[in-house]
mmCIF file of C-alpha atoms and ligand atoms in Angstrom:
data_model
loop_
_atom_site.group_PDB
_atom_site.id
_atom_site.type_symbol
_atom_site.label_atom_id
_atom_site.label_comp_id
_atom_site.label_asym_id
_atom_site.label_seq_id
_atom_site.Cartn_x
_atom_site.Cartn_y
_atom_site.Cartn_z
ATOM 1 C CA MET A 15 11.747 2.267 14.939
ATOM 2 C CA PRO A 16 12.910 1.061 18.374
ATOM 3 C CA ALA A 17 15.972 2.937 19.668
ATOM 4 C CA THR A 18 17.889 -0.349 19.885
ATOM 5 C CA ALA A 19 17.306 -1.341 16.239
ATOM 6 C CA GLU A 20 20.383 -2.483 14.332
ATOM 7 C CA GLU A 21 21.199 -0.134 11.488
ATOM 8 C CA TYR A 22 20.972 -1.588 7.969
ATOM 9 C CA LEU A 23 24.065 -0.826 5.841
ATOM 10 C CA PRO A 24 23.694 -1.150 2.044
ATOM 11 C CA GLY A 25 27.496 -1.609 1.636
ATOM 12 C CA ILE A 26 27.837 0.723 -1.376
ATOM 13 C CA LYS A 27 30.541 3.390 -1.507
ATOM 14 C CA TRP A 28 28.744 6.231 -3.310
ATOM 15 C CA ASP A 29 30.445 9.206 -4.934
ATOM 16 C CA GLU A 30 29.546 12.418 -3.158
ATOM 17 C CA PRO A 31 26.680 14.325 -4.840
ATOM 18 C CA GLN A 32 28.114 17.555 -6.239
ATOM 19 C CA TYR A 33 26.753 20.757 -4.710
ATOM 20 C CA VAL A 34 24.647 22.868 -7.114
ATOM 21 C CA THR A 35 23.397 26.353 -6.216
ATOM 22 C CA PRO A 36 19.674 26.462 -6.973
ATOM 23 C CA GLY A 37 17.814 29.314 -8.703
ATOM 24 C CA GLU A 38 14.679 30.877 -7.257
ATOM 25 C CA PRO A 39 11.653 28.807 -8.213
ATOM 26 C CA HIS A 40 8.203 30.002 -7.228
ATOM 27 C CA GLN A 41 5.091 27.934 -7.653
ATOM 28 C CA ASN A 42 1.446 28.333 -6.854
ATOM 29 C CA ALA A 43 -0.928 25.388 -6.950
ATOM 30 C CA PRO A 44 -2.455 24.674 -10.355
ATOM 31 C CA SER A 45 -6.251 24.770 -10.629
ATOM 32 C CA ASP A 46 -6.784 21.001 -10.497
ATOM 33 C CA ALA A 47 -4.541 20.327 -7.468
ATOM 34 C CA THR A 48 -5.726 18.958 -4.138
ATOM 35 C CA ILE A 49 -4.445 21.376 -1.498
ATOM 36 C CA LEU A 50 -2.827 19.520 1.402
ATOM 37 C CA PHE A 51 -1.575 22.612 3.241
ATOM 38 C CA ASP A 52 -2.090 26.261 2.323
ATOM 39 C CA GLY A 53 -0.968 27.815 5.600
ATOM 40 C CA SER A 54 -4.371 27.977 7.248
ATOM 41 C CA ASN A 55 -5.242 24.539 8.660
ATOM 42 C CA THR A 56 -4.348 20.841 8.843
ATOM 43 C CA HIS A 57 -7.756 19.540 7.710
ATOM 44 C CA ALA A 58 -6.182 17.295 5.062
ATOM 45 C CA TRP A 59 -4.122 15.409 7.672
ATOM 46 C CA ASN A 60 -4.566 12.884 10.442
ATOM 47 C CA ASN A 61 -2.512 12.910 13.665
ATOM 48 C CA ALA A 62 -1.660 16.609 13.257
ATOM 49 C CA ALA A 63 -2.831 17.887 16.682
ATOM 50 C CA THR A 64 0.750 18.560 17.871
ATOM 51 C CA TRP A 65 1.997 19.958 14.540
ATOM 52 C CA ILE A 66 1.596 23.702 14.963
ATOM 53 C CA ILE A 67 0.940 26.342 12.352
ATOM 54 C CA GLU A 68 3.284 29.326 12.721
ATOM 55 C CA ASN A 69 3.238 32.224 10.268
ATOM 56 C CA GLY A 70 1.553 30.050 7.659
ATOM 57 C CA CYS A 71 4.074 27.225 8.089
ATOM 58 C CA LEU A 72 3.452 23.752 9.443
ATOM 59 C CA VAL A 73 6.045 22.835 12.090
ATOM 60 C CA VAL A 74 6.841 19.187 12.796
ATOM 61 C CA GLY A 75 5.244 17.960 16.026
ATOM 62 C CA LYS A 76 4.939 14.608 17.691
ATOM 63 C CA GLY A 77 4.527 11.585 15.430
ATOM 64 C CA MET A 78 4.099 11.338 11.671
ATOM 65 C CA ILE A 79 1.121 12.946 10.008
ATOM 66 C CA HIS A 80 -0.648 11.283 7.105
ATOM 67 C CA THR A 81 -3.161 12.506 4.571
ATOM 68 C CA LYS A 82 -6.804 11.562 5.031
ATOM 69 C CA ASP A 83 -7.025 10.968 1.292
ATOM 70 C CA THR A 84 -4.913 8.287 -0.389
ATOM 71 C CA PHE A 85 -2.798 8.650 -3.512
ATOM 72 C CA GLY A 86 -1.390 6.335 -6.174
ATOM 73 C CA ASP A 87 0.374 7.858 -9.176
ATOM 74 C CA CYS A 88 0.649 11.556 -8.422
ATOM 75 C CA GLN A 89 2.568 14.811 -8.685
ATOM 76 C CA LEU A 90 3.410 16.309 -5.293
ATOM 77 C CA HIS A 91 4.736 19.782 -4.589
ATOM 78 C CA LEU A 92 5.916 20.865 -1.169
ATOM 79 C CA GLU A 93 8.308 23.324 0.407
ATOM 80 C CA TRP A 94 10.412 22.787 3.502
ATOM 81 C CA SER A 95 12.841 24.754 5.597
ATOM 82 C CA SER A 96 15.444 23.544 8.106
ATOM 83 C CA PRO A 97 15.575 24.943 11.639
ATOM 84 C CA VAL A 98 17.675 28.057 12.411
ATOM 85 C CA PRO A 99 20.210 27.962 13.906
ATOM 86 C CA ALA A 100 21.286 24.590 12.531
ATOM 87 C CA ASP A 101 21.332 22.160 15.419
ATOM 88 C CA GLY A 102 22.804 18.644 15.522
ATOM 89 C CA THR A 103 24.879 16.781 12.966
ATOM 90 C CA GLY A 104 24.369 14.183 10.244
ATOM 91 C CA GLN A 105 20.949 12.560 10.409
ATOM 92 C CA GLY A 106 20.166 14.637 13.503
ATOM 93 C CA ARG A 107 20.037 17.983 11.685
ATOM 94 C CA GLY A 108 16.764 19.064 10.090
ATOM 95 C CA ASN A 109 15.587 15.505 9.508
ATOM 96 C CA SER A 110 12.073 14.822 8.284
ATOM 97 C CA GLY A 111 10.819 12.957 5.251
ATOM 98 C CA VAL A 112 8.140 12.659 2.622
ATOM 99 C CA PHE A 113 6.642 9.197 2.521
ATOM 100 C CA PHE A 114 4.423 7.611 -0.093
ATOM 101 C CA GLY A 115 3.199 4.777 2.081
ATOM 102 C CA PRO A 116 6.420 3.066 3.295
ATOM 103 C CA TYR A 117 8.764 4.770 0.781
ATOM 104 C CA GLU A 118 10.770 7.773 1.996
ATOM 105 C CA ILE A 119 12.235 10.677 0.094
ATOM 106 C CA GLN A 120 14.565 12.178 2.645
ATOM 107 C CA VAL A 121 14.209 15.687 4.019
ATOM 108 C CA LEU A 122 17.418 16.750 5.765
ATOM 109 C CA ASP A 123 19.520 19.851 6.306
ATOM 110 C CA SER A 124 22.231 18.825 3.827
ATOM 111 C CA TYR A 125 23.740 22.303 3.640
ATOM 112 C CA ASN A 126 27.267 21.874 5.014
ATOM 113 C CA ASN A 127 26.146 18.788 6.857
ATOM 114 C CA LYS A 128 27.738 15.498 5.807
ATOM 115 C CA THR A 129 26.008 12.194 6.325
ATOM 116 C CA TYR A 130 25.867 8.974 4.322
ATOM 117 C CA PHE A 131 25.006 10.064 0.780
ATOM 118 C CA ASP A 132 22.010 7.754 0.389
ATOM 119 C CA GLY A 133 20.573 9.425 3.473
ATOM 120 C CA GLN A 134 21.006 13.105 2.574
ATOM 121 C CA ALA A 135 18.274 15.470 1.337
ATOM 122 C CA ALA A 136 16.358 14.106 -1.680
ATOM 123 C CA ALA A 137 17.900 10.641 -1.310
ATOM 124 C CA ILE A 138 15.653 7.621 -1.593
ATOM 125 C CA TYR A 139 16.541 6.557 1.890
ATOM 126 C CA LYS A 140 19.282 3.883 1.892
ATOM 127 C CA GLN A 141 18.690 3.181 -1.811
ATOM 128 C CA THR A 142 20.275 6.015 -3.763
ATOM 129 C CA PRO A 143 21.732 9.486 -3.187
ATOM 130 C CA PRO A 144 20.341 12.448 -5.130
ATOM 131 C CA LEU A 145 22.109 13.162 -8.444
ATOM 132 C CA VAL A 146 23.339 16.444 -6.928
ATOM 133 C CA ASN A 147 22.970 18.298 -3.658
ATOM 134 C CA ALA A 148 20.614 21.269 -4.190
ATOM 135 C CA THR A 149 19.914 22.038 -0.537
ATOM 136 C CA LYS A 150 19.450 25.642 0.551
ATOM 137 C CA LYS A 151 20.691 27.168 3.793
ATOM 138 C CA PRO A 152 18.740 26.586 7.012
ATOM 139 C CA GLY A 153 15.821 28.999 7.177
ATOM 140 C CA GLU A 154 15.588 29.311 3.384
ATOM 141 C CA TRP A 155 12.858 27.434 1.520
ATOM 142 C CA ASN A 156 13.471 24.281 -0.468
ATOM 143 C CA THR A 157 10.968 22.982 -3.004
ATOM 144 C CA TYR A 158 10.364 19.360 -3.899
ATOM 145 C CA ASP A 159 8.426 18.484 -7.032
ATOM 146 C CA ILE A 160 7.908 14.760 -7.061
ATOM 147 C CA ILE A 161 6.420 12.515 -9.734
ATOM 148 C CA TRP A 162 5.444 9.303 -8.029
ATOM 149 C CA ASN A 163 4.402 6.072 -9.709
ATOM 150 C CA THR A 164 3.089 3.618 -7.179
ATOM 151 C CA PRO A 165 4.184 -0.042 -7.382
ATOM 152 C CA ARG A 166 1.735 -2.667 -8.616
ATOM 153 C CA PHE A 167 1.182 -6.135 -7.216
ATOM 154 C CA ASP A 168 -0.817 -9.037 -8.606
ATOM 155 C CA LYS A 169 -3.572 -10.804 -6.691
ATOM 156 C CA ALA A 170 -1.040 -13.190 -5.149
ATOM 157 C CA GLY A 171 0.885 -10.202 -3.756
ATOM 158 C CA GLN A 172 3.781 -10.522 -6.225
ATOM 159 C CA LEU A 173 5.344 -7.323 -7.485
ATOM 160 C CA THR A 174 4.436 -6.676 -11.139
ATOM 161 C CA GLU A 175 5.750 -3.087 -11.448
ATOM 162 C CA PRO A 176 8.197 -1.419 -9.053
ATOM 163 C CA ALA A 177 7.599 2.112 -7.819
ATOM 164 C CA THR A 178 9.410 4.826 -9.747
ATOM 165 C CA VAL A 179 10.109 8.371 -8.711
ATOM 166 C CA THR A 180 11.344 11.571 -10.322
ATOM 167 C CA VAL A 181 12.287 14.449 -8.029
ATOM 168 C CA LEU A 182 13.165 18.076 -8.718
ATOM 169 C CA HIS A 183 14.830 19.768 -5.740
ATOM 170 C CA ASN A 184 14.675 23.541 -6.086
ATOM 171 C CA GLY A 185 13.954 22.987 -9.773
ATOM 172 C CA ILE A 186 17.001 20.739 -10.251
ATOM 173 C CA LEU A 187 16.634 17.103 -11.269
ATOM 174 C CA VAL A 188 17.858 14.920 -8.407
ATOM 175 C CA GLN A 189 16.013 11.641 -9.035
ATOM 176 C CA ASN A 190 15.426 10.610 -12.641
ATOM 177 C CA HIS A 191 12.711 7.953 -12.824
ATOM 178 C CA PHE A 192 14.483 5.941 -10.147
ATOM 179 C CA GLU A 193 13.145 2.415 -9.727
ATOM 180 C CA LEU A 194 12.701 1.657 -6.040
ATOM 181 C CA LEU A 195 14.058 -1.604 -4.651
ATOM 182 C CA GLY A 196 11.328 -1.737 -2.017
ATOM 183 C CA ASP A 197 10.524 0.157 1.148
ATOM 184 C CA THR A 198 13.055 2.336 2.994
ATOM 185 C CA PRO A 199 13.535 1.268 6.609
ATOM 186 C CA PHE A 200 16.537 2.139 8.772
ATOM 187 C CA ASN A 201 17.308 -1.359 9.953
ATOM 188 C CA ARG A 202 17.006 -3.842 7.087
ATOM 189 C CA PRO A 203 17.381 -4.054 3.308
ATOM 190 C CA PRO A 204 14.513 -2.768 1.178
ATOM 191 C CA ARG A 205 11.748 -5.137 0.227
ATOM 192 C CA TYR A 206 8.301 -4.907 -1.270
ATOM 193 C CA ILE A 207 5.325 -5.862 0.823
ATOM 194 C CA ALA A 208 2.074 -5.908 -1.190
ATOM 195 C CA HIS A 209 -0.317 -3.009 -0.633
ATOM 196 C CA PRO A 210 -3.134 -1.256 -2.491
ATOM 197 C CA PRO A 211 -1.936 1.241 -5.122
ATOM 198 C CA ASP A 212 -3.343 4.214 -3.216
ATOM 199 C CA LEU A 213 -1.806 5.023 0.177
ATOM 200 C CA PRO A 214 -1.604 8.115 2.399
ATOM 201 C CA ILE A 215 1.240 10.572 1.937
ATOM 202 C CA ARG A 216 3.080 11.023 5.236
ATOM 203 C CA LEU A 217 5.456 13.606 6.715
ATOM 204 C CA GLN A 218 8.007 12.400 9.240
ATOM 205 C CA ASP A 219 8.651 13.460 12.809
ATOM 206 C CA HIS A 220 12.374 12.887 13.387
ATOM 207 C CA ARG A 221 12.437 15.170 16.449
ATOM 208 C CA ASN A 222 13.600 18.216 14.473
ATOM 209 C CA PRO A 223 11.274 21.239 14.019
ATOM 210 C CA VAL A 224 11.369 21.288 10.217
ATOM 211 C CA ARG A 225 8.816 23.635 8.627
ATOM 212 C CA PHE A 226 6.581 22.914 5.651
ATOM 213 C CA ARG A 227 4.413 25.114 3.448
ATOM 214 C CA ASN A 228 2.551 25.148 0.126
ATOM 215 C CA ILE A 229 1.776 21.428 -0.154
ATOM 216 C CA TRP A 230 -0.375 20.275 -3.036
ATOM 217 C CA VAL A 231 -0.851 17.124 -5.040
ATOM 218 C CA ARG A 232 -2.329 16.144 -8.403
ATOM 219 C CA LYS A 233 -3.509 12.620 -9.045
ATOM 220 C CA ILE A 234 -2.130 11.436 -12.386
ATOM 221 C CA ARG A 235 -4.912 10.210 -14.614
ATOM 222 C CA PRO A 236 -3.903 8.757 -17.981
ATOM 223 C CA ILE A 237 -5.335 10.674 -20.931
ATOM 224 C CA ARG A 238 -7.923 8.703 -22.878
ATOM 225 C CA GLY A 239 -8.838 8.636 -26.539
ATOM 226 C CA LYS A 240 -11.119 6.641 -28.801
ATOM 227 C CA GLN A 241 -10.373 5.544 -32.359
ATOM 228 C CA THR A 242 -13.376 7.017 -34.182
ATOM 229 C CA HIS A 243 -11.894 7.101 -37.692
ATOM 230 C CA GLN A 244 -9.405 4.983 -39.588
ATOM 231 C CA PRO A 245 -6.159 6.999 -39.604
ATOM 232 C CA SER A 246 -5.401 8.409 -43.019
ATOM 233 C CA LEU A 247 -2.996 10.647 -44.885
ATOM 234 C CA ARG A 248 -4.069 14.020 -46.267
ATOM 235 C CA ASP A 249 -4.654 12.491 -49.698
ATOM 236 C CA GLY A 250 -7.160 10.044 -48.160
ATOM 237 C CA GLN A 251 -4.831 7.031 -48.190
ATOM 238 C CA LYS A 252 -5.584 4.679 -45.290
ATOM 239 C CA VAL A 253 -2.909 3.993 -42.671
ATOM 240 C CA THR A 254 -2.625 1.140 -40.194
ATOM 241 C CA PRO A 255 -3.237 2.361 -36.606
ATOM 242 C CA LEU A 256 -0.002 2.490 -34.640
ATOM 243 C CA HIS A 257 -1.482 1.791 -31.242
ATOM 244 C CA GLN A 258 -4.726 1.304 -29.404
ATOM 245 C CA THR A 259 -6.139 4.265 -27.506
ATOM 246 C CA GLY A 260 -8.418 4.436 -24.517
ATOM 247 C CA LYS A 261 -6.977 1.275 -22.981
ATOM 248 C CA ASN A 262 -5.623 2.787 -19.788
HETATM 249 MG MG1 LIG B 330 13.907 11.299 7.388
#
């Protein structure tokens, strides 16, 4: 974004997300996850030369990094921690972001740091605030568990299914199957611009040394089944099938 860009204002007066004190979640990667960062290297990422690894954490460097692999519908887990001591105010304090293609889930130090509510931690940037504010203190670790459903477009580039997202912040539901209005730029309203379903996941450089760790992702593959027998009751009575299987 050029420094001179005009800021886009959605014009909605949101209620303030209530502060909720999170519990202590702990998660290791499940066996079928793709590991994006385990503390040892940045092999899964492009443009990561200036993002340094310190004590097993990935510290934001210069420019956004993006995964070499691409992802459509997926489950993403990551952990992030805001710089200590807290430095800056509003959008200038512990700002980063998790992007699925052009769609940002905000990362921000929202612990005692007011900003516009649809721009605080776990907001869908400039579209909706989180349901509550579950941000931990700077230096402590936050978890995001994100269920992402990528938008679909037809051959003419028309939107057929919007993106939806569910987010747990420190184990607390903060986005509940939210339907995105489009992309999430700073300087204009959201809009959809056709793209393939699978895109890189990106982490934002917003000039704050936010730390990340334990990043893994699972591609969501619909379960399949095949109707091999007519459904029946225990007494052998035939039943009409309720739905087709194996169509996904
Ligand atoms: Mg951001």
